[in-house]
Coordinates of C-alpha atoms in Angstrom, one line a residue:
M1 CA 126.2 97.0 116.1
P2 CA 123.0 98.6 115.2
D3 CA 122.2 102.1 116.7
S4 CA 118.7 101.7 118.0
R5 CA 118.7 105.9 118.1
V6 CA 118.0 105.4 114.3
T7 CA 114.6 104.2 112.5
I8 CA 114.7 103.7 108.9
Q9 CA 111.1 104.6 106.8
A10 CA 110.8 104.3 102.7
A11 CA 107.8 103.9 100.8
D12 CA 106.4 100.7 99.7
S13 CA 107.8 100.8 96.1
A14 CA 111.0 101.1 94.7
L15 CA 112.5 104.3 94.3
K16 CA 114.9 105.7 91.7
V17 CA 116.7 108.8 91.5
S18 CA 119.1 110.3 89.1
A19 CA 121.8 110.9 91.1
D20 CA 125.5 110.3 91.9
R21 CA 126.0 107.2 94.3
N22 CA 129.2 108.7 95.4
A23 CA 127.8 112.1 95.9
L24 CA 124.4 110.9 97.3
K25 CA 126.4 108.6 100.1
Q26 CA 128.2 111.5 101.0
I27 CA 125.4 114.0 101.7
L28 CA 123.7 111.1 103.9
I29 CA 126.5 110.0 105.7
N30 CA 126.9 113.7 106.9
L31 CA 123.4 114.6 107.5
I32 CA 123.2 111.6 109.7
Q33 CA 126.1 112.1 111.7
N34 CA 125.1 115.5 112.1
S35 CA 121.9 114.0 113.6
L36 CA 123.5 111.7 116.0
D37 CA 126.0 114.3 117.0
A38 CA 123.1 116.8 118.2
I39 CA 120.9 114.2 119.9
P40 CA 121.1 113.4 123.7
P41 CA 121.8 109.3 124.4
E42 CA 118.1 108.8 124.6
G43 CA 117.5 111.0 121.4
K44 CA 116.1 109.3 118.2
V45 CA 116.8 110.0 114.4
M46 CA 114.8 109.1 111.5
I47 CA 115.4 108.6 107.9
R48 CA 112.6 108.6 105.5
A49 CA 112.4 108.5 102.0
F50 CA 109.1 109.4 100.1
L51 CA 107.3 111.3 97.0
E52 CA 107.0 114.8 97.4
N53 CA 103.1 115.2 97.5
S54 CA 102.9 118.5 95.3
R55 CA 105.6 117.1 93.0
P56 CA 105.4 113.5 92.2
H57 CA 108.5 113.6 89.8
R58 CA 110.7 114.4 93.2
L59 CA 111.8 111.7 96.1
I60 CA 112.6 113.4 99.3
I61 CA 115.3 111.9 101.6
E62 CA 114.5 113.4 104.8
V63 CA 116.6 113.1 107.9
S64 CA 115.1 114.1 111.2
D65 CA 116.3 114.3 114.9
N66 CA 114.8 115.2 118.5
G67 CA 118.0 116.9 119.5
G68 CA 118.9 120.6 120.4
G69 CA 117.8 122.5 117.1
I70 CA 119.8 125.0 115.7
P71 CA 119.5 128.1 117.3
T72 CA 117.6 130.7 115.1
E73 CA 120.4 133.2 114.4
D74 CA 122.8 130.5 113.2
L75 CA 120.5 129.0 110.9
P76 CA 120.9 131.5 107.9
R77 CA 124.6 130.9 108.2
I78 CA 124.4 126.8 108.2
F79 CA 125.5 126.5 104.5
E80 CA 128.3 128.9 104.6
P81 CA 131.9 127.7 104.3
F82 CA 133.7 127.3 107.6
Y83 CA 130.9 128.0 109.7
S84 CA 130.3 125.4 112.5
S85 CA 129.1 125.7 115.7
K86 CA 131.0 122.5 116.7
A87 CA 134.0 123.2 118.6
S88 CA 135.7 120.6 116.2
G89 CA 133.7 121.0 113.0
S90 CA 135.4 122.0 109.9
G91 CA 132.5 123.8 108.6
L92 CA 132.5 122.6 105.1
G93 CA 130.2 119.4 105.8
L94 CA 126.9 120.9 105.0
A95 CA 128.5 123.6 102.3
I96 CA 129.6 120.6 100.5
C97 CA 126.5 118.7 100.6
K98 CA 124.3 122.0 99.3
Q99 CA 126.8 121.9 96.6
L100 CA 126.6 118.4 95.8
A101 CA 122.4 118.2 95.8
E102 CA 122.9 121.2 93.2
Q103 CA 125.0 119.4 91.3
M104 CA 122.7 116.5 90.7
D105 CA 119.7 119.1 90.2
G106 CA 118.8 118.7 93.9
Q107 CA 118.0 120.9 96.9
L108 CA 118.7 120.6 100.3
V109 CA 116.6 122.4 102.4
I110 CA 117.1 122.3 106.5
T111 CA 114.9 123.5 108.7
S112 CA 115.1 123.4 112.9
Q113 CA 112.9 124.5 116.2
E114 CA 114.9 125.0 118.9
N115 CA 114.7 122.5 121.9
R116 CA 112.8 120.1 119.3
G117 CA 115.3 119.2 116.3
T118 CA 116.1 119.4 113.1
T119 CA 115.1 118.1 109.8
A120 CA 117.1 118.1 106.5
R121 CA 115.7 117.2 103.5
L122 CA 117.4 116.1 100.2
K123 CA 115.0 116.5 97.1
L124 CA 116.2 114.6 94.1
K125 CA 114.4 114.0 90.6
K126 CA 113.0 110.8 90.5
V127 CA 113.6 108.6 87.4

């Protein structure tokens, strides 16, 4: 059954990137699952794909949520291997995602505000 808490918005034209299909899939699954884990039952996750305004040769895939956000003191550590704020988390998900993004000559950037939500931006080269 589709999850009504998730909205997908993409640019009108086809957006092609230079990326490893399996790595891209792993990154997106992890980012979307993290957002779904962070939101309350009435929360929302937005997935968008668009060209970066200042650098049109880069595609941004953005996963945003309106969950509780990441505490300010935790934000600098989120890409550290084995660091997790989840009781059942391994702390490897975001570390692996960042490494996979960099292997594709991309970048993974996460911003967050407590009690407002989190946004993950995967930046990839457009072909």
